Coordinates of C-alpha atoms in Angstrom, one line a residue:
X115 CA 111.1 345.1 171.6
X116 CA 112.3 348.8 170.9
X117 CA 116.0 349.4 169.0
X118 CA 117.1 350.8 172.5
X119 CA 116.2 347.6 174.3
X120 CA 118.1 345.3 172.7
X121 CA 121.3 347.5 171.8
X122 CA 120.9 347.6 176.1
X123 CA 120.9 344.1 176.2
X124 CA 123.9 343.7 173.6
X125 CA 125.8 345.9 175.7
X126 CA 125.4 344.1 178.9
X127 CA 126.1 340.7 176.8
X128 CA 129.1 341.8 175.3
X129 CA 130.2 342.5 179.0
X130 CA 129.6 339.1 180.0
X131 CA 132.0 337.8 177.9
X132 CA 134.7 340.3 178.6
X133 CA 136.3 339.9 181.7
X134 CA 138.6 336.5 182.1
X135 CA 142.0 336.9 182.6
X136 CA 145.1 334.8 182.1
X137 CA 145.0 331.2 183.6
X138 CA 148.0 330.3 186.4
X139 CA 150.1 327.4 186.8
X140 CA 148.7 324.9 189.0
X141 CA 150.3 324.6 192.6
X142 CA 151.7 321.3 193.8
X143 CA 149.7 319.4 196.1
X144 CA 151.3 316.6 198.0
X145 CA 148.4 313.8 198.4
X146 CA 147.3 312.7 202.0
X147 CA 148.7 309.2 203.5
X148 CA 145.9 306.8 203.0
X149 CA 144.8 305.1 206.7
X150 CA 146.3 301.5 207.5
X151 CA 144.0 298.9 205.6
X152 CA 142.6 301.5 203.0
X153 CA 144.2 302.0 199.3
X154 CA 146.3 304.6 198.8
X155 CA 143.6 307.1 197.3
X156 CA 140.8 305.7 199.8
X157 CA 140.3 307.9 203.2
X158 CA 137.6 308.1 206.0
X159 CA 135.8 311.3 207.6
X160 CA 139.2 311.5 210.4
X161 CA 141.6 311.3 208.5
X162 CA 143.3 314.8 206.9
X163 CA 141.9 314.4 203.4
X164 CA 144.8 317.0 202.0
X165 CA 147.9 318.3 203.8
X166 CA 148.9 321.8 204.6
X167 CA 151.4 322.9 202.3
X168 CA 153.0 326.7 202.1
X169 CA 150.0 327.8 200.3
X170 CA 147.0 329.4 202.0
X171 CA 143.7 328.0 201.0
X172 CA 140.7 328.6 199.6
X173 CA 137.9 325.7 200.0
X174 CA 135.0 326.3 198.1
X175 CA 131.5 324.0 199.2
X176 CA 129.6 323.5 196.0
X177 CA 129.8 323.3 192.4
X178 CA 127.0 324.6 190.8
X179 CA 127.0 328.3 188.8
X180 CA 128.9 330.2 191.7
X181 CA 131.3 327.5 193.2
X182 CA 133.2 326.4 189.6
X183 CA 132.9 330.7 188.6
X184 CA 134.6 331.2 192.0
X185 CA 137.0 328.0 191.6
X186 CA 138.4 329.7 188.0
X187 CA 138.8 333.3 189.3
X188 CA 140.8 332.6 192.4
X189 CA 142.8 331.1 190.4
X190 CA 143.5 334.0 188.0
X191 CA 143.3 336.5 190.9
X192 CA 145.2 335.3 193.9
X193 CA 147.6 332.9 191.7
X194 CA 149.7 331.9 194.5
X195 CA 146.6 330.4 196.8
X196 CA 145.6 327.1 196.8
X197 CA 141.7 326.7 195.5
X198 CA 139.9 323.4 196.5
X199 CA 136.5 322.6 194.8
X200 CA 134.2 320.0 196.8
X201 CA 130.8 318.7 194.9
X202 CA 129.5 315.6 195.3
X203 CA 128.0 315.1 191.6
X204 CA 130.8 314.1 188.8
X205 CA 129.5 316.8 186.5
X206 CA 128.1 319.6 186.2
X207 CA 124.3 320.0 184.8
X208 CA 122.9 323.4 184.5
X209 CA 119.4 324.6 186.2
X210 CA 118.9 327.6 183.9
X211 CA 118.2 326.5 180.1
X212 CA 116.7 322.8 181.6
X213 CA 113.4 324.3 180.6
X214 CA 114.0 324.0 177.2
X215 CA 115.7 320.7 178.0
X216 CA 112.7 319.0 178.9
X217 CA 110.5 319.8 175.8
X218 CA 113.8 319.1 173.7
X219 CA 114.3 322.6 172.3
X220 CA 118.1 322.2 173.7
X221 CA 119.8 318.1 174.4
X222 CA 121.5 317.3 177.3
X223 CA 125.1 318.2 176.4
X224 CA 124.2 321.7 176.2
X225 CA 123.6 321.6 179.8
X226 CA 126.5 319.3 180.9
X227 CA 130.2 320.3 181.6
X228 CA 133.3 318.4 182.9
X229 CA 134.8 319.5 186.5
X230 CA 138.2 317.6 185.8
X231 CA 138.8 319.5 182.1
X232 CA 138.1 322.8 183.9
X233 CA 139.6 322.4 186.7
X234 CA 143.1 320.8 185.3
X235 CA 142.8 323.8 182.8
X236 CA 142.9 326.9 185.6
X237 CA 145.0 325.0 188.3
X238 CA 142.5 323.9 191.3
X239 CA 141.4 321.1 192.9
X240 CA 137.9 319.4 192.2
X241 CA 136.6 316.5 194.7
X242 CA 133.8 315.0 194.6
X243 CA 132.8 313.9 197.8
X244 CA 130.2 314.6 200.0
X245 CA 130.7 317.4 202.7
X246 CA 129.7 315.8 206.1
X247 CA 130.2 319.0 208.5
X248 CA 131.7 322.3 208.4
X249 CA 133.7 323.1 211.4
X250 CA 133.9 327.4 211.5
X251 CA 135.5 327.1 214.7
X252 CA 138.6 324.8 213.4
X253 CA 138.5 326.5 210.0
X254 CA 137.6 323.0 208.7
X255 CA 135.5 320.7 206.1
X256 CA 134.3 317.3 207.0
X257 CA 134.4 315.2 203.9
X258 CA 133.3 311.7 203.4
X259 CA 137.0 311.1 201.9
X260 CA 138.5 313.0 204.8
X261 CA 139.0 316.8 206.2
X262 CA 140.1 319.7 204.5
X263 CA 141.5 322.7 206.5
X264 CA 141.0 326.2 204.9
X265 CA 141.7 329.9 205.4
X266 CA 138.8 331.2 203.7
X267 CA 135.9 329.1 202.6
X268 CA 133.0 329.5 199.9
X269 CA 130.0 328.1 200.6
X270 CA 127.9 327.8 197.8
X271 CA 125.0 325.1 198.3
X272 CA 121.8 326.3 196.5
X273 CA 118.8 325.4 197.9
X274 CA 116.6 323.0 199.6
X275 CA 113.0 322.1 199.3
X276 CA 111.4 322.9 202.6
X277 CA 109.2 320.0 202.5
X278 CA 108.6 320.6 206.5
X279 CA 106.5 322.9 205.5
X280 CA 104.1 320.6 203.8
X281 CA 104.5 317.3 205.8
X282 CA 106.4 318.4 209.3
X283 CA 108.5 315.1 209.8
X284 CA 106.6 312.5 207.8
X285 CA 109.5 311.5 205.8
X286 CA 107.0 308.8 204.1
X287 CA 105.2 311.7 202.5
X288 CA 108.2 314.1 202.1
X289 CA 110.3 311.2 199.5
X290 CA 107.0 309.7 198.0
X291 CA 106.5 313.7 196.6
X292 CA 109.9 314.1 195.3
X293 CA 110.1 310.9 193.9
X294 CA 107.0 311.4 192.2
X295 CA 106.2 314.5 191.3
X296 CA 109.6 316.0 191.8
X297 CA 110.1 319.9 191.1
X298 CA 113.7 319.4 189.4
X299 CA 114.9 323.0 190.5
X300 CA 118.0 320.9 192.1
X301 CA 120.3 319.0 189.6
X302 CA 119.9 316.7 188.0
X303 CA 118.3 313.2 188.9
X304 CA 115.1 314.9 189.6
X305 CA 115.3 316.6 185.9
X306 CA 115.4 313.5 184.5
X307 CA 112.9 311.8 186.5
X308 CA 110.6 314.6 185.3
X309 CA 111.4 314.5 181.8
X310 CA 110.6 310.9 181.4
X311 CA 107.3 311.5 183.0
X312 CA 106.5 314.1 180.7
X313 CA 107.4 312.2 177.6
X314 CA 104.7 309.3 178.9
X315 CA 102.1 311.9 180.0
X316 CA 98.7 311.0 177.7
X317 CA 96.4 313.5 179.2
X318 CA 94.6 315.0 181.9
X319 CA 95.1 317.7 184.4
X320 CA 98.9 318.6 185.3
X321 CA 98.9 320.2 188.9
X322 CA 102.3 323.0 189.1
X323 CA 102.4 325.0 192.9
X324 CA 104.7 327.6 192.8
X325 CA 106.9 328.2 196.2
X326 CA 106.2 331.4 197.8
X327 CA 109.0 333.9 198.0
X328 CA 112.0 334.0 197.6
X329 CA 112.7 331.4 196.0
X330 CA 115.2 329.9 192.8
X331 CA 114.3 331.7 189.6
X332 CA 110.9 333.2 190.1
X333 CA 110.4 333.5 186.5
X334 CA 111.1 330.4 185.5
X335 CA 108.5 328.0 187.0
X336 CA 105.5 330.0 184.4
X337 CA 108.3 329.3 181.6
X338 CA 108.1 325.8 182.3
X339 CA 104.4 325.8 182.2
X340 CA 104.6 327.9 178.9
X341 CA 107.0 325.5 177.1
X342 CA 104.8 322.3 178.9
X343 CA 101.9 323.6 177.0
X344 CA 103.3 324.3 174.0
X345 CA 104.6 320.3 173.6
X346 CA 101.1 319.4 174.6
X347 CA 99.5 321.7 171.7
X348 CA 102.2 320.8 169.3
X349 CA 101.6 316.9 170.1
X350 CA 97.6 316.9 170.7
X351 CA 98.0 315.7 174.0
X352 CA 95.1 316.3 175.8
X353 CA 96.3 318.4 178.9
X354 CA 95.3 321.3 180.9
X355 CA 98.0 322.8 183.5
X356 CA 97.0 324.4 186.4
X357 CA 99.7 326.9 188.2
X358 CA 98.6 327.2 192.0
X359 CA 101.0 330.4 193.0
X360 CA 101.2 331.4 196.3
X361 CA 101.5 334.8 194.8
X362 CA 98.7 337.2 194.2
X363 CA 99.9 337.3 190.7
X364 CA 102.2 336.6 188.2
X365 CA 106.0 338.6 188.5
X366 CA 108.3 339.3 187.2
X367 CA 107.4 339.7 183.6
X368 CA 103.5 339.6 184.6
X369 CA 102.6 341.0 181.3
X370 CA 104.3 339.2 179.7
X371 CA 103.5 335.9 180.9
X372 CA 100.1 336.6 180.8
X373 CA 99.9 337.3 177.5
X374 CA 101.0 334.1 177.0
X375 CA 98.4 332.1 178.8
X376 CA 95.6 334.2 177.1
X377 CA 96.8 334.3 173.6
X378 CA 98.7 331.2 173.3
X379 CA 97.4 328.7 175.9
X380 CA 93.7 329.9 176.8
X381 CA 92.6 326.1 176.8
X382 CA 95.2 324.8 178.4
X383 CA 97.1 326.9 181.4
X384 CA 94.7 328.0 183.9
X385 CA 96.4 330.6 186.4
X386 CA 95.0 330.3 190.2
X387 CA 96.6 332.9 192.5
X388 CA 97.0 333.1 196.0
X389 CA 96.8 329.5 195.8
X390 CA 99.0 328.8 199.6
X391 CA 99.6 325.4 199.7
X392 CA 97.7 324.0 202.6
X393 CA 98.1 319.7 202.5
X394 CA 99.6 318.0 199.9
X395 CA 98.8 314.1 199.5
X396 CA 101.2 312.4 196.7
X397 CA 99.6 309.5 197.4
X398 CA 95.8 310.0 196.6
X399 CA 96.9 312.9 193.8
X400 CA 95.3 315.7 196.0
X401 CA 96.3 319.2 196.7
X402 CA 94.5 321.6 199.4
X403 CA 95.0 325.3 198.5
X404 CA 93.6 328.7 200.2
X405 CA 92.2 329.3 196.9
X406 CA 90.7 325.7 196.9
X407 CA 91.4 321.9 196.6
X408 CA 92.5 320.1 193.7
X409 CA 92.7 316.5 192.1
X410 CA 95.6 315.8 189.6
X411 CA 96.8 312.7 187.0
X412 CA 100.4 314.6 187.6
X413 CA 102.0 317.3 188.8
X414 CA 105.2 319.3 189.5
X415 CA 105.1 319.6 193.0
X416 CA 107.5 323.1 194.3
X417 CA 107.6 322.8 198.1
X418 CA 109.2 326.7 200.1
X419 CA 112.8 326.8 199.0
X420 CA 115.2 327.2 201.6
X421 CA 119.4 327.6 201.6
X422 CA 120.7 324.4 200.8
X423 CA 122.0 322.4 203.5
X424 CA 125.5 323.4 203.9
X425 CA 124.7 326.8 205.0
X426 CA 123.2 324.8 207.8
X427 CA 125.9 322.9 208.4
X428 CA 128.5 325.9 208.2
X429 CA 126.0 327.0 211.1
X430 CA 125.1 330.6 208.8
X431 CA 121.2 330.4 208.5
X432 CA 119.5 332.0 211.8
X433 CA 117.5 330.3 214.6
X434 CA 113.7 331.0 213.5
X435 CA 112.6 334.1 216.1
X436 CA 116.0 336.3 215.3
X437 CA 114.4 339.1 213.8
X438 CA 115.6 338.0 210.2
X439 CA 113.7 336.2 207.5
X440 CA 114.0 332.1 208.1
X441 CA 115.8 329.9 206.3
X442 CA 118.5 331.9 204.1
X443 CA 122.1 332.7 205.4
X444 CA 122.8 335.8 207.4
X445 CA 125.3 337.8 205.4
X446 CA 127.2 340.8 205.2
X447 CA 125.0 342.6 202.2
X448 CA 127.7 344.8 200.6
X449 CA 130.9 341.7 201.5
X450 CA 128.5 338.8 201.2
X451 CA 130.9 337.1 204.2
X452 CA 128.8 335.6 207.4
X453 CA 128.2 338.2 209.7
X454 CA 130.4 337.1 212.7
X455 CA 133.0 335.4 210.2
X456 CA 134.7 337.4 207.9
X457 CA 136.8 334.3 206.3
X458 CA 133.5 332.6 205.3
X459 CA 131.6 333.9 202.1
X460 CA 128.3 332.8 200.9
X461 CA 127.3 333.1 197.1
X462 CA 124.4 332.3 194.8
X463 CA 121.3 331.3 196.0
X464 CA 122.0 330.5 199.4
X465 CA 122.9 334.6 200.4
X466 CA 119.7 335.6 202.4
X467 CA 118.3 339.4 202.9
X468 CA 120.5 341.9 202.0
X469 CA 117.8 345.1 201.3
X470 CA 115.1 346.8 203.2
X471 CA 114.0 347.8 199.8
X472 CA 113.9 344.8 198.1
X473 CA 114.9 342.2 200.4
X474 CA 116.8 339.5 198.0
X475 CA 118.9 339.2 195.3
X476 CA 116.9 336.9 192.2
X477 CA 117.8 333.3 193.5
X478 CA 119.8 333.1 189.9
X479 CA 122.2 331.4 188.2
X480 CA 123.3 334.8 186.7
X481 CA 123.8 335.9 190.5
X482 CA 125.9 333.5 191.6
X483 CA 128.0 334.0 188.6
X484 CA 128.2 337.5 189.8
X485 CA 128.6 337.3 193.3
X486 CA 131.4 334.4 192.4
X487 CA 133.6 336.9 190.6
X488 CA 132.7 339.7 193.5
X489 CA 134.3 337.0 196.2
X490 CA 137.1 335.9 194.4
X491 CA 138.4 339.8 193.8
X492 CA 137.3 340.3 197.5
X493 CA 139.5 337.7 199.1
X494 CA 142.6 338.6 196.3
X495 CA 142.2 342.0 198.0
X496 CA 142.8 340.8 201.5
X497 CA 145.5 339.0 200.4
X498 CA 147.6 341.6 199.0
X499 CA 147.0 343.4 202.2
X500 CA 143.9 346.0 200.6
X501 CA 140.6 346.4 201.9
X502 CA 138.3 345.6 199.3
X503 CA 135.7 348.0 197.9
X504 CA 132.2 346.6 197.8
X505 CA 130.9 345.5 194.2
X506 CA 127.4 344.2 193.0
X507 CA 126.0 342.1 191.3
X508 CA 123.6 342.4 188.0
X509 CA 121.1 339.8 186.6
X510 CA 119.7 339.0 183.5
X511 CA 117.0 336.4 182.7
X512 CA 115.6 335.2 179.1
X513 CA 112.2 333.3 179.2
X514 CA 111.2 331.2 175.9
X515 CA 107.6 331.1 175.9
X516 CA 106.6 329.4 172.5
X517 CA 108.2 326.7 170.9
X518 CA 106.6 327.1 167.4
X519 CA 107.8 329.2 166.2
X520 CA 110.3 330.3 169.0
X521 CA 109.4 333.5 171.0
X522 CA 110.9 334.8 174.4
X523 CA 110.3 337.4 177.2
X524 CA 113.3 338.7 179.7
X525 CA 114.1 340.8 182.8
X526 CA 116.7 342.8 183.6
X527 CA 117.9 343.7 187.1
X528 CA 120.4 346.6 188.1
X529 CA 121.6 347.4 191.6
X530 CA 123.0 350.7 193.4
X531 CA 123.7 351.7 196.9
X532 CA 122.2 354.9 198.1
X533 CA 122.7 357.3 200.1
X534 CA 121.5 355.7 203.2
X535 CA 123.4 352.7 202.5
X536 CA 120.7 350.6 201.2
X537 CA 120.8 348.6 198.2
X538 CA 118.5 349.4 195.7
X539 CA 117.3 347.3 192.7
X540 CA 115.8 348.5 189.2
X541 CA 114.1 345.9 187.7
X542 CA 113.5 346.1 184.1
X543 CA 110.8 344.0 182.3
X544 CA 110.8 343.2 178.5
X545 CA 106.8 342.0 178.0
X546 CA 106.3 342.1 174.1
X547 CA 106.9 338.4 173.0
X548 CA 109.0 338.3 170.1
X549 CA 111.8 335.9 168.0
X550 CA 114.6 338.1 168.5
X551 CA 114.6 337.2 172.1
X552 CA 115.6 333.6 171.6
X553 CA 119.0 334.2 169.8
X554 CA 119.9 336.7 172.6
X555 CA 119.0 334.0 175.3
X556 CA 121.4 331.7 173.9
X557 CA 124.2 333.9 173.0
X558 CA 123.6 335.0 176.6
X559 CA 124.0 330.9 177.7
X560 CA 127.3 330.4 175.6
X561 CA 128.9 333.6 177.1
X562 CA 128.0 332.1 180.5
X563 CA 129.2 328.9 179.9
X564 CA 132.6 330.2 178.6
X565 CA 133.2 332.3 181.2
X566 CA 132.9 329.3 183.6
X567 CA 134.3 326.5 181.9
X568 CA 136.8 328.3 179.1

């Protein structure tokens, strides 16, 4: 990696961890009269969940990498609103560095983080519940604990596995393939589950399809297969991995990754491209690719990704047959708000095609950090009666692609608007495997971490 590279990458570190601002006091809330027959703290999906105070309200859907970035900088921004965090998991476990969590180059504290600390610290609101409905046309969120009316809302869900796409509406099929072979791109039961079963793996041939694009992290499903072989050379377990990609070959950071299988893991990781998944049976261990069938003893099984399911329920994602791409939200590319509601924003993975030139944003957890900070300033704007000036986001992703001795690969991604109007990306590969990546990724990770949780 050249001196110019990595003084590059320093710089746009060092940025990362630049730009909080001072914490405000946390606005009162009054808490909701409980229903006759119900404890005081108990509610049901009628009832109002929180009252209306003086305060006008943010509600943000989701607390993964964009919802708790956007919770904190509402806060500091637009002081005198009233932020309101709903996520039905009690904490938070991160998506990006579980690679390395599941070959035990990183424990699980590294990737956990308390809502209640955070959200005490900064002055919002964090429920976990489960979001039943979003009502657009009430300006209000159905929760399993009650509703919560907003002014603006944040919808930040992730994704979905599109297991339609495999099994239609066999449900059978759908839950047998998570529960067994689960993909664990959606925190964090699913992480676990594949963990355990890669800790009791003895041998045999380990089956990976990777989801056509877009899709969460594109990079990181050939990491996993990287750091997968790498426990099974250090540990003499006799495995070979196949990656069935629906791609005709390996991006970003092809080289790269390459590389890698040849030099490092010729006898174990064989690469099949153009490998579209045509019938997947969990049950018999059998897969059905364009590029041929296959029997497996395991596998990691990636169905399409999809938004996750509370852009559906805010009603953002387009009817198949619109003229847009299926399954993503329909936003406002430079504003990221729905196209026919500019009080609801969608951030993260969720935000669907925003460029004729290069169609998505990296389905990233650096992304929906961005795009988190770009709302919150967006929506402190309106409030203090300005028009907001478009911003965009940035994205940087490390790989680690040896384990002994540590050795990582990266991507960097820059946007710009032209003068057309379209968004254009520059996307910057870093190929040549090397040690000094591996420090960077992790200084990159704490500098994330702080500026979400600190």
């Amino acid at each position: 990696m050249s001196d110019s590279h990595s003084a590059s990458r320093r710089r746009f570190l060092a940025a990362t961890g630049g730009l909080a601002v001072s914490a405000a006091a946390a606005p009162v809330l009054a808490q909701a009269a409980a229903p006759a027959g119900l404890p005081p703290l108990v509610g049901r999906a009628t009832q109002n969940l929180l009252p209306r105070g003086k305060a006008r309200r943010v509600v943000i859907c989701g607390g993964g990498w964009g919802g708790v970035t956007a919770a904190k900088y509402l806060r500091q921004l637009a002081p005198h609103m009233e932020v309101v965090m709903l996520e039905r998991n009690p904490v938070f476990f991160s998506c990006p560095m579980s690679n390395k969590w599941l070959v035990d180059v990183v424990d699980t504290q590294f990737l956990t983080h308390d809502y209640l600390s955070v959200s005490e610290k900064y002055g919002y609101r964090f429920i976990q519940t489960e979001i039943l409905e979003i009502e657009r046309d009430t300006k209000r969120v159905v929760t399993a604990l009650g509703a919560v009316d907003y002014d603006y809302l944040i919808v930040a869900p992730g994704i979905r596995y599109n297991y339609e796409a495999w099994f239609a509406n066999d449900r059978r099929m759908a839950e047998a393939t998570r529960a067994r072979f689960p993909a664990a791109y959606i925190p964090s039961a699913e992480h676990f589950r594949l963990k355990d079963s890669l800790r009791d793996f003895k041998g045999g041939t380990l089956v990976m399809t990777l989801p056509p694009p877009p899709q969460r992290c594109p990079p990181s499903p050939y990491e996993r297969a990287c750091l997968i072989a790498s426990m099974f050379k250090q540990k003499k377990i006799p495995g070979r991995i196949l990656i069935l990609d629906h791609k005709d070959g390996v991006r970003p950071i092809g080289p790269g990754f390459k590389a890698a299988f040849e030099e490092l893991y010729k006898d174990i990781i064989t690469y099949v491209p153009n490998a579209h998944v045509e019938e997947v049976d969990p049950f018999k261990k059998h897969i059905k690719t364009a590029a041929g069938d296959f029997d497996f003893d395991h596998a990691i099984l990636m169905a399409p990704h999809q938004a996750g399911d509370l852009a559906w329920k805010a009603g953002l994602v387009p009817a198949p047959g619109q003229g847009k791409p299926g399954g993503w939200a329909d936003v406002d590319p430079l504003f990221l708000h729905g196209r026919d509601d500019k009080d609801v924003y969608v951030i993260g993975d969720a935000v669907g095609f925003v460029s004729s030139h290069f169609a998505y944003y990296p389905k990233a957890g650096h992304v929906a950090n961005r795009h988190a900070r770009i709302v919150a300033k967006y929506i402190a704007e309106r409030e203090a009666g300005r028009e907001p000036n478009y911003a965009l986001p940035d994205n940087l992703c490390f790989m680690m692609v040896n384990t002994a001795p540590q050795e990582g690969i990266s991507v960097q991604f820059d946007y710009h608007v032209n003068d057309q109007g379209v968004i254009e990306q520059r996307q910057m590969d870093f190929n040549e495997r090397s040690p000094a990546t591996i420090p960077e990724d992790f200084n990159w990770a704490r500098l994330i971490y702080e500026d979400m949780f600190t």
